[in-house]
CSV table of C-alpha atoms in Angstrom, one decimal:
chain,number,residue,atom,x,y,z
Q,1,UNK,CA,115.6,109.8,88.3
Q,2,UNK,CA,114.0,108.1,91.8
Q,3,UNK,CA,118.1,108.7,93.0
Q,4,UNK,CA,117.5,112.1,92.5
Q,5,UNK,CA,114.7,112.4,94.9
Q,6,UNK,CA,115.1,115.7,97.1
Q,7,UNK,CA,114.4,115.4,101.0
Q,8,UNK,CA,112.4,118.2,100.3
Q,9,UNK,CA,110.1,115.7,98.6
Q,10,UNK,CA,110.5,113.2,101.1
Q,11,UNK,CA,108.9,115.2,103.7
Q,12,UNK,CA,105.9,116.0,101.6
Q,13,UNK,CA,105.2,112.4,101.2
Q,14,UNK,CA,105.2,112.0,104.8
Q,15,UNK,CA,103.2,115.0,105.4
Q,16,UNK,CA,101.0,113.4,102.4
Q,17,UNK,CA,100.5,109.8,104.3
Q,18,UNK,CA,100.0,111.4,107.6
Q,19,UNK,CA,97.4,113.7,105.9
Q,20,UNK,CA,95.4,110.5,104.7
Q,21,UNK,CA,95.4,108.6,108.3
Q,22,UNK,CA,93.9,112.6,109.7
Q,23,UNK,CA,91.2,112.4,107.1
Q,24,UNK,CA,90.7,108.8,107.5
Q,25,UNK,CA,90.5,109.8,111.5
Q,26,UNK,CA,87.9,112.3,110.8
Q,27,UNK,CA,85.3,110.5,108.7
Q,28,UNK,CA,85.7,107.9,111.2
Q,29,UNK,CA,84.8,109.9,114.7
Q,30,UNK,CA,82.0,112.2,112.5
Q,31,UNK,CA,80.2,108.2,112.1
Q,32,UNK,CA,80.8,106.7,114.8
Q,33,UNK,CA,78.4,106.5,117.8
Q,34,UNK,CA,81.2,105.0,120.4
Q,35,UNK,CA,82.5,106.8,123.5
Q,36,UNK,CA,85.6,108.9,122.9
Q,37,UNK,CA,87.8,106.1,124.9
Q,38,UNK,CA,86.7,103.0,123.0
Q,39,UNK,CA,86.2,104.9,119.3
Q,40,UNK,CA,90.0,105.9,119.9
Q,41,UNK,CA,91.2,102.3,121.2
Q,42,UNK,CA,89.3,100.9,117.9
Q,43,UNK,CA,90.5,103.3,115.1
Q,44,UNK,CA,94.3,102.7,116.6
Q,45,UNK,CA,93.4,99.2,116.8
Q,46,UNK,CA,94.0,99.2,113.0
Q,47,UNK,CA,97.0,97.5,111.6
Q,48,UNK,CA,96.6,100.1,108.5
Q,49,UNK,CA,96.4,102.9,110.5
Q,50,UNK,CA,99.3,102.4,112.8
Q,51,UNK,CA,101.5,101.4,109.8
Q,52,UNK,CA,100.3,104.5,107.8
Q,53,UNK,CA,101.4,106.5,110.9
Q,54,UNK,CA,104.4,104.8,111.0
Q,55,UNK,CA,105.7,105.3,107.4
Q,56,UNK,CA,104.5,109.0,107.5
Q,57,UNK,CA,106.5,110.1,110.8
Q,58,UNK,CA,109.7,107.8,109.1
Q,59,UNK,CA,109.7,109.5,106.4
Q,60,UNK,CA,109.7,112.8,108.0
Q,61,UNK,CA,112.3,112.1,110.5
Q,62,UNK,CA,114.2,110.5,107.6
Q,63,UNK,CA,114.0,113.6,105.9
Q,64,UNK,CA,115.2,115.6,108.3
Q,65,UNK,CA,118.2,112.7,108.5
Q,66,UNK,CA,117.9,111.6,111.6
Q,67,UNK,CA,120.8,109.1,111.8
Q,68,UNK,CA,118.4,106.4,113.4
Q,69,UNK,CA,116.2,105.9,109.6
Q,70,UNK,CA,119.2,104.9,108.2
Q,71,UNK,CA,120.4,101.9,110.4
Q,72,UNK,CA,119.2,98.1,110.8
Q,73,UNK,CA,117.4,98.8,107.2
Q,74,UNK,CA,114.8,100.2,109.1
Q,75,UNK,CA,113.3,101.7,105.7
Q,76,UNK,CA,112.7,98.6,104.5
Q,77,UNK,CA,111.3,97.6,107.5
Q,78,UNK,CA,108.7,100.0,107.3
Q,79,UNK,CA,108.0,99.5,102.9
Q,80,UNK,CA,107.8,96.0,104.2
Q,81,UNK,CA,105.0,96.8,106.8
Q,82,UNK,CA,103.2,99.1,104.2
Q,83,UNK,CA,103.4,96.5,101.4
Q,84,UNK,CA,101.6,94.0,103.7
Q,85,UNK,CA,99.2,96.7,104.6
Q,86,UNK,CA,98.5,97.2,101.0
Q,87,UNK,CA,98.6,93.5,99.9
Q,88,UNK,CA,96.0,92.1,102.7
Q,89,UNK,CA,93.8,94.7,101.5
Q,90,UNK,CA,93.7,93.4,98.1
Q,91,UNK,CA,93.5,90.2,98.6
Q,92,UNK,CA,91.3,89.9,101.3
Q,93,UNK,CA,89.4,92.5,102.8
Q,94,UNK,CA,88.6,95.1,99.4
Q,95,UNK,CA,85.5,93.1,98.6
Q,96,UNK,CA,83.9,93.6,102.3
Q,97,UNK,CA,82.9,97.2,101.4
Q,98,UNK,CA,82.5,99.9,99.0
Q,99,UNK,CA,83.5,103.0,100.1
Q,100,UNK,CA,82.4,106.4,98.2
Q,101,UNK,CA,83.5,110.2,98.4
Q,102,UNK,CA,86.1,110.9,100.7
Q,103,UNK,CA,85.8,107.7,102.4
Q,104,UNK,CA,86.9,106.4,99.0
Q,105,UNK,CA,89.9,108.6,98.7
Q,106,UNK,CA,90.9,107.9,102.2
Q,107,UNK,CA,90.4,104.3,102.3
Q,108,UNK,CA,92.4,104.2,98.3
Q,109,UNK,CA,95.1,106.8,99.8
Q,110,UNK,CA,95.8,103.8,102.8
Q,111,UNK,CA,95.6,100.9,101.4
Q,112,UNK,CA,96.8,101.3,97.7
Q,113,UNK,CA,98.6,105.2,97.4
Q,114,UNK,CA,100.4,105.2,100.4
Q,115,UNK,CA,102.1,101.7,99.9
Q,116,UNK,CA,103.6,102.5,96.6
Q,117,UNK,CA,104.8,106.2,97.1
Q,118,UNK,CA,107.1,104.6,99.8
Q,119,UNK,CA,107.9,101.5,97.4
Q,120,UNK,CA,109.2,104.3,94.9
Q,121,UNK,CA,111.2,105.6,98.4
Q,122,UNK,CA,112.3,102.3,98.9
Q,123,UNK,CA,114.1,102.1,95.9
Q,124,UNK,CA,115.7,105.5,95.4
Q,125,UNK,CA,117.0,105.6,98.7
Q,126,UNK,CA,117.2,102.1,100.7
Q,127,UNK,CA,121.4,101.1,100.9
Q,128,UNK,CA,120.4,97.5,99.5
Q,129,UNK,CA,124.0,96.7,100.0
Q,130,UNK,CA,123.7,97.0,103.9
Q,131,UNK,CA,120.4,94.3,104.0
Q,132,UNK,CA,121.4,91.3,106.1
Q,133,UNK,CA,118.8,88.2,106.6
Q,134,UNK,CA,120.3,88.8,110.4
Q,135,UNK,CA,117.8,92.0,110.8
Q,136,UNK,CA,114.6,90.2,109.9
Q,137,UNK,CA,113.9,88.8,113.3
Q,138,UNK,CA,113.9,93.0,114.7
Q,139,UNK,CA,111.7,93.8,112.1
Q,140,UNK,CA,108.9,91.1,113.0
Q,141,UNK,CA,108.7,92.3,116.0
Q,142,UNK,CA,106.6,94.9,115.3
Q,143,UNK,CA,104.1,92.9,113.7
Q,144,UNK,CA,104.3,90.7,116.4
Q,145,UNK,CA,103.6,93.1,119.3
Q,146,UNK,CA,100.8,94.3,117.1
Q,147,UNK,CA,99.3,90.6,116.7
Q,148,UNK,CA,100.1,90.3,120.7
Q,149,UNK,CA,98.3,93.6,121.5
Q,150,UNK,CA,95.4,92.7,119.4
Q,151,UNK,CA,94.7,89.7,121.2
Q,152,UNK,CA,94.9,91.0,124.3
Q,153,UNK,CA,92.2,93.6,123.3
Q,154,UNK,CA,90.1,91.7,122.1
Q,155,UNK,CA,89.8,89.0,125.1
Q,156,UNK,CA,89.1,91.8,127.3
Q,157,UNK,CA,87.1,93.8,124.9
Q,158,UNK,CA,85.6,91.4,122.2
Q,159,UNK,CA,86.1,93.4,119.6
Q,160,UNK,CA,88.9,92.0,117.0
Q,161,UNK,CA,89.5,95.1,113.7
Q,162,UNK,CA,90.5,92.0,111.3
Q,163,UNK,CA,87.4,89.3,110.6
Q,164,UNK,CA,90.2,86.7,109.8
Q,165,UNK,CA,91.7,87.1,113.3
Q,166,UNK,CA,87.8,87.8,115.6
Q,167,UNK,CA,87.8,85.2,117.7
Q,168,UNK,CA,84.4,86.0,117.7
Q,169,UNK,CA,83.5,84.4,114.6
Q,170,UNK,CA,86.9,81.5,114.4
Q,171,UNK,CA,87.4,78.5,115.8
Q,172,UNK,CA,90.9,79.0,118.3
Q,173,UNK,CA,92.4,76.3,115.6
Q,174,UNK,CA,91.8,78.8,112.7
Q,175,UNK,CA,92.7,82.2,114.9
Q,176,UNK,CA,96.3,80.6,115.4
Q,177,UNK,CA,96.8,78.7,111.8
Q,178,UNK,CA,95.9,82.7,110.6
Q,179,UNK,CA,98.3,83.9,113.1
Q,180,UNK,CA,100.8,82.4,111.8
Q,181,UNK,CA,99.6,82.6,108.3
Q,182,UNK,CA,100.4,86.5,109.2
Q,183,UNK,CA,103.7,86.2,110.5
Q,184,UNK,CA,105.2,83.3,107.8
Q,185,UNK,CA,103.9,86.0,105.1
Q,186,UNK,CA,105.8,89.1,106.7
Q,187,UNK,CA,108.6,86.3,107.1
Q,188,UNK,CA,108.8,85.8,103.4
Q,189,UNK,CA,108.6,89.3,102.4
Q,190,UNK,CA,111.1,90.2,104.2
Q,191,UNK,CA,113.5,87.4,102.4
Q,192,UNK,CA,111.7,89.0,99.6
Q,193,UNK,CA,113.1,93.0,100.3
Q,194,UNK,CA,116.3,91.5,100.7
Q,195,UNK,CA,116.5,89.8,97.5
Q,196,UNK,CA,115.0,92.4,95.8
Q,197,UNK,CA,117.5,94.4,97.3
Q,198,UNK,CA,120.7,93.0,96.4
Q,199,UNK,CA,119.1,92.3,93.1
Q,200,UNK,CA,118.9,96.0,92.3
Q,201,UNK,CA,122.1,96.2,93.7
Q,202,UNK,CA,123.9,93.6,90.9
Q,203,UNK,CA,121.6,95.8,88.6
């Protein structure tokens, strides 16, 4: 049934995630008492929100078949960066607060919706048999520009989106052991994809 998935359908999902980051965007500027410059440079700060972004625009382009979505299993890529988004919110940063109303919908939409709608994508549509361990280092480096950018900011700015990488609050010894913490786990889930992948594939 997932095979059958129309691009149609594809696009709306995109439209759906993108929809979630604009009303996410707006509940965040209407609260926010920050200049227009730094409010901006914080809410894109966000690891979430640039991943959301991301996967909405993918999926879009995909839709439209833009040969580019469909090489150097760059949609797994992208699941991969999602998942992560989805998983370090679980684990580690859903009990620092309790969103209600929209909020709640947005924040639920980012961090829990949005992941698995392009899971289900992943696995209707990804050409497992194309995965090679070979593409993993081009798909860290998008994490790692992030991690690079973020540190960067926040020297010159002091303000760090993430408490487990705020420099403001961690010793430099546990900043870099979470560091790499971060990049070992989007290391082993993308070995993880690929299995996954050619296991559906033998399936």
């Amino acid at each position: 049934m997932l095979k059958n998935i129309s691009n149609n359908t594809i696009r709306l999902l995109g439209l759906l995630i993108l929809a979630s980051v604009v009303l996410q965007a707006i509940l965040y500027f209407q609260n926010t008492t920050l200049g227009v410059v730094e409010s901006s440079l914080r809410f894109f700060s966000y690891f979430t929100i640039l991943t959301n972004l991301l996967a909405g625009f993918y999926l879009i382009f995909y839709a439209n078949q833009k040969a580019w979505t469909s090489q150097n299993g760059s949609l797994t890529a992208v699941t991969m960066y999602l998942f992560m988004v989805g998983l370090v919110y679980q684990v580690a940063l859903r009990f620092v607060w309790n969103p209600t109303g929209w909020s709640r919908l947005a924040d639920e939409m980012l961090h829990s919706v949005n992941p698995i709608l392009l899971l289900l994508v992943w696995f209707a549509k990804e050409k497992t048999s194309e995965l090679r361990y070979q593409m993993i280092p081009k798909w860290l480096i998008y994490p790692a520009l992030y991690l690079l950018f973020i540190w960067i900011r926040g020297a010159i700015s002091g303000y760090y989106p993430y408490y487990f990488i705020d420099r403001n609050i961690l010793s430099s010894d546990d900043f870099y052991i979470n560091v790499v913490v971060l990049i070992i786990l989007f290391v082993m889930f993308s070995f993880g994809f690929i299995w996954l992948g050619r296991l559906k594939k033998s399936s």
